[in-house]
Amino acid sequence: RDNNMANLNTSAATIDPMLIFTSDSVPDVRGIFIIGRRASLTISSIKSALPHFTLDDNECKSISAVLEYIKDAGKETTFLSDSTKLTIIVLPAADKISRNNHPFSPHKIADSLEGLHSLACERMVQILVIDENIEENMCPAAAAIARALPLYHSKSKHDAMHGGIAVSFHHGDGAVVSSKSSHWATAQAVA
């Protein structure tokens, strides 16, 4: 047997430049995913987490309607006035989780982000993870987001000038977690 493994693509399973973790808001996004538990997802926290967007009354009403429509957990999409696709993913409450899952539902996050890769190949996508205990949940959230991408996504063709995925983590009030937090490096390493 030839044990030469030089022809294996060892870079394929590394973080693609299209996936970045940032504490800065990303301008010119065309798709936004907001992930969190019901208690953390309010109009106030969403507005705070989206500093590049000035949500008008109709957009706030639309987001409120989406939040009301999702009963315990689920995913719904709406569009902002500038045609930005806004998807809200409400995670199950911690007491609704089975013994086989983490309280922050990484399986639910990964399943809800289907189609993320194809959307991010064409345009910039922002993922905002909002939770009252976000620093405890950054690692499982980062792993779930990375898992939503194909394993060999570095082989995929995408336009680095236009596409990509920017992930930011926010406290329950919408304030961004500082990139100086010790949890940032760990979350990036997990992904």
Short mmCIF file of C-alpha atoms in Angstrom, two decimals:
data_model
loop_
_atom_site.label_atom_id
_atom_site.label_comp_id
_atom_site.label_asym_id
_atom_site.label_seq_id
_atom_site.Cartn_x
_atom_site.Cartn_y
_atom_site.Cartn_z
CA ARG A 1 0.00 0.00 0.00
CA ASP A 2 1.12 3.47 -0.84
CA ASN A 3 0.80 5.69 2.23
CA ASN A 4 1.52 8.84 0.24
CA MET A 5 -1.27 11.25 1.04
CA ALA A 6 0.26 14.26 -0.69
CA ASN A 7 -2.58 14.49 -3.16
CA LEU A 8 -5.24 15.09 -0.49
CA ASN A 9 -6.76 18.54 -0.41
CA THR A 10 -5.96 19.49 3.17
CA SER A 11 -7.09 23.08 2.75
CA ALA A 12 -10.65 22.17 1.80
CA ALA A 13 -11.84 21.75 5.38
CA THR A 14 -10.41 25.08 6.56
CA ILE A 15 -12.39 28.28 6.96
CA ASP A 16 -13.02 29.78 3.59
CA PRO A 17 -12.31 33.51 3.23
CA MET A 18 -16.00 33.88 2.51
CA LEU A 19 -16.81 33.12 6.20
CA ILE A 20 -15.68 35.82 8.62
CA PHE A 21 -16.47 36.50 12.25
CA THR A 22 -16.60 40.19 13.03
CA SER A 23 -17.78 42.58 15.72
CA ASP A 24 -18.17 45.26 13.06
CA SER A 25 -21.34 45.83 11.13
CA VAL A 26 -21.07 44.97 7.46
CA PRO A 27 -22.48 47.48 4.97
CA ASP A 28 -24.08 46.54 1.65
CA VAL A 29 -25.50 43.18 2.69
CA ARG A 30 -28.29 41.71 0.60
CA GLY A 31 -29.27 38.92 2.97
CA ILE A 32 -29.60 38.93 6.76
CA PHE A 33 -30.17 35.96 9.06
CA ILE A 34 -31.12 36.78 12.66
CA ILE A 35 -30.82 33.83 15.05
CA GLY A 36 -31.88 33.68 18.68
CA ARG A 37 -34.36 32.55 21.27
CA ARG A 38 -37.77 34.17 21.54
CA ALA A 39 -36.87 36.17 24.69
CA SER A 40 -33.88 37.81 22.98
CA LEU A 41 -35.52 38.61 19.66
CA THR A 42 -37.35 41.90 20.00
CA ILE A 43 -37.72 44.86 17.66
CA SER A 44 -35.41 46.81 19.95
CA SER A 45 -32.63 44.18 19.93
CA ILE A 46 -32.93 43.69 16.16
CA LYS A 47 -32.73 47.44 15.50
CA SER A 48 -29.65 47.72 17.75
CA ALA A 49 -27.98 44.82 15.97
CA LEU A 50 -28.56 46.40 12.53
CA PRO A 51 -26.82 49.80 12.71
CA HIS A 52 -26.53 50.12 8.90
CA PHE A 53 -30.30 49.83 8.51
CA THR A 54 -32.81 52.42 9.57
CA LEU A 55 -35.97 50.38 9.90
CA ASP A 56 -39.10 52.34 9.07
CA ASP A 57 -42.50 51.73 10.70
CA ASN A 58 -43.64 49.31 7.98
CA GLU A 59 -40.46 47.24 8.30
CA CYS A 60 -40.83 47.14 12.10
CA LYS A 61 -44.45 46.01 11.69
CA SER A 62 -43.35 43.34 9.22
CA ILE A 63 -40.65 42.04 11.58
CA SER A 64 -43.12 42.09 14.49
CA ALA A 65 -45.58 40.08 12.41
CA VAL A 66 -42.88 37.53 11.58
CA LEU A 67 -41.95 37.21 15.26
CA GLU A 68 -45.62 36.76 16.21
CA TYR A 69 -46.15 34.20 13.44
CA ILE A 70 -43.35 31.97 14.72
CA LYS A 71 -44.92 30.41 17.79
CA ASP A 72 -42.32 28.42 19.73
CA ALA A 73 -39.55 27.91 17.20
CA GLY A 74 -39.12 28.18 13.45
CA LYS A 75 -37.92 30.24 10.53
CA GLU A 76 -39.65 32.91 8.47
CA THR A 77 -38.47 35.38 5.84
CA THR A 78 -39.51 38.90 4.94
CA PHE A 79 -38.00 41.60 2.76
CA LEU A 80 -36.92 45.09 3.76
CA SER A 81 -37.86 48.07 1.60
CA ASP A 82 -34.49 47.96 -0.22
CA SER A 83 -35.14 44.28 -1.20
CA THR A 84 -32.77 42.91 1.46
CA LYS A 85 -33.90 39.42 2.41
CA LEU A 86 -34.36 39.16 6.21
CA THR A 87 -34.73 35.68 7.70
CA ILE A 88 -35.53 35.30 11.38
CA ILE A 89 -34.72 31.98 13.03
CA VAL A 90 -36.30 31.49 16.45
CA LEU A 91 -34.63 28.71 18.42
CA PRO A 92 -36.55 26.48 20.84
CA ALA A 93 -36.57 27.52 24.49
CA ALA A 94 -33.85 25.86 26.57
CA ASP A 95 -36.43 23.75 28.41
CA LYS A 96 -37.70 22.30 25.09
CA ILE A 97 -34.35 20.76 24.14
CA SER A 98 -33.80 17.01 24.21
CA ARG A 99 -31.00 15.49 26.24
CA ASN A 100 -29.06 14.96 23.01
CA ASN A 101 -28.85 18.60 22.01
CA HIS A 102 -27.10 21.69 23.34
CA PRO A 103 -29.39 24.30 24.97
CA PHE A 104 -28.62 26.73 22.10
CA SER A 105 -29.79 24.24 19.42
CA PRO A 106 -26.85 24.01 17.01
CA HIS A 107 -28.68 21.35 14.97
CA LYS A 108 -31.62 23.70 14.49
CA ILE A 109 -29.26 26.53 13.46
CA ALA A 110 -27.45 24.39 10.87
CA ASP A 111 -30.74 23.05 9.45
CA SER A 112 -32.26 26.54 9.25
CA LEU A 113 -29.33 27.92 7.25
CA GLU A 114 -29.96 25.72 4.22
CA GLY A 115 -29.18 27.61 1.04
CA LEU A 116 -26.75 29.91 2.82
CA HIS A 117 -23.79 28.92 0.64
CA SER A 118 -25.53 29.61 -2.68
CA LEU A 119 -26.84 32.97 -1.43
CA ALA A 120 -23.39 33.97 -0.14
CA CYS A 121 -21.70 33.09 -3.44
CA GLU A 122 -23.56 35.95 -5.12
CA ARG A 123 -23.78 38.61 -2.42
CA MET A 124 -22.74 39.51 1.11
CA VAL A 125 -24.80 37.87 3.86
CA GLN A 126 -24.84 38.98 7.52
CA ILE A 127 -25.67 36.51 10.28
CA LEU A 128 -26.57 38.07 13.61
CA VAL A 129 -26.76 35.75 16.61
CA ILE A 130 -28.61 37.40 19.50
CA ASP A 131 -28.91 35.88 22.97
CA GLU A 132 -28.92 36.97 26.59
CA ASN A 133 -26.16 34.41 27.30
CA ILE A 134 -24.36 34.83 24.00
CA GLU A 135 -20.82 34.48 25.32
CA GLU A 136 -21.68 31.00 26.60
CA ASN A 137 -23.24 30.08 23.25
CA MET A 138 -20.77 31.55 20.74
CA CYS A 139 -18.90 28.29 20.16
CA PRO A 140 -21.93 26.08 19.42
CA ALA A 141 -23.38 28.82 17.21
CA ALA A 142 -20.11 29.24 15.27
CA ALA A 143 -19.80 25.48 14.80
CA ALA A 144 -23.39 25.25 13.56
CA ILE A 145 -22.89 28.07 11.06
CA ALA A 146 -19.71 26.46 9.75
CA ARG A 147 -21.53 23.11 9.55
CA ALA A 148 -24.21 24.73 7.36
CA LEU A 149 -21.56 25.22 4.67
CA PRO A 150 -20.47 22.31 2.49
CA LEU A 151 -17.39 20.49 3.80
CA TYR A 152 -15.42 21.28 0.66
CA HIS A 153 -16.67 24.82 0.21
CA SER A 154 -13.20 26.15 -0.53
CA LYS A 155 -13.46 24.40 -3.91
CA SER A 156 -16.68 26.25 -4.71
CA LYS A 157 -16.51 29.16 -7.07
CA HIS A 158 -17.60 32.45 -5.59
CA ASP A 159 -16.90 36.08 -6.23
CA ALA A 160 -14.85 37.25 -3.23
CA MET A 161 -15.49 40.87 -4.20
CA HIS A 162 -19.26 40.50 -3.85
CA GLY A 163 -20.07 37.43 -1.80
CA GLY A 164 -19.33 36.21 1.66
CA ILE A 165 -20.75 35.54 5.10
CA ALA A 166 -20.13 37.86 8.05
CA VAL A 167 -21.15 36.56 11.48
CA SER A 168 -21.56 38.77 14.52
CA PHE A 169 -22.67 37.94 18.05
CA HIS A 170 -24.95 40.21 20.09
CA HIS A 171 -26.15 40.39 23.67
CA GLY A 172 -29.89 40.23 24.38
CA ASP A 173 -30.21 44.03 24.02
CA GLY A 174 -28.63 43.92 20.55
CA ALA A 175 -25.23 45.27 21.64
CA VAL A 176 -22.41 43.56 19.79
CA VAL A 177 -19.96 41.34 21.68
CA SER A 178 -16.52 42.91 21.57
CA SER A 179 -13.96 41.11 19.44
CA LYS A 180 -11.63 41.47 22.44
CA SER A 181 -13.81 38.96 24.31
CA SER A 182 -11.98 35.70 25.04
CA HIS A 183 -14.89 33.82 23.49
CA TRP A 184 -14.20 35.30 20.01
CA ALA A 185 -10.96 33.39 19.43
CA THR A 186 -12.55 30.18 20.65
CA ALA A 187 -15.59 30.61 18.38
CA GLN A 188 -13.34 31.25 15.37
CA ALA A 189 -11.21 28.20 16.19
CA VAL A 190 -14.29 25.97 16.45
CA ALA A 191 -15.56 27.04 13.04
#
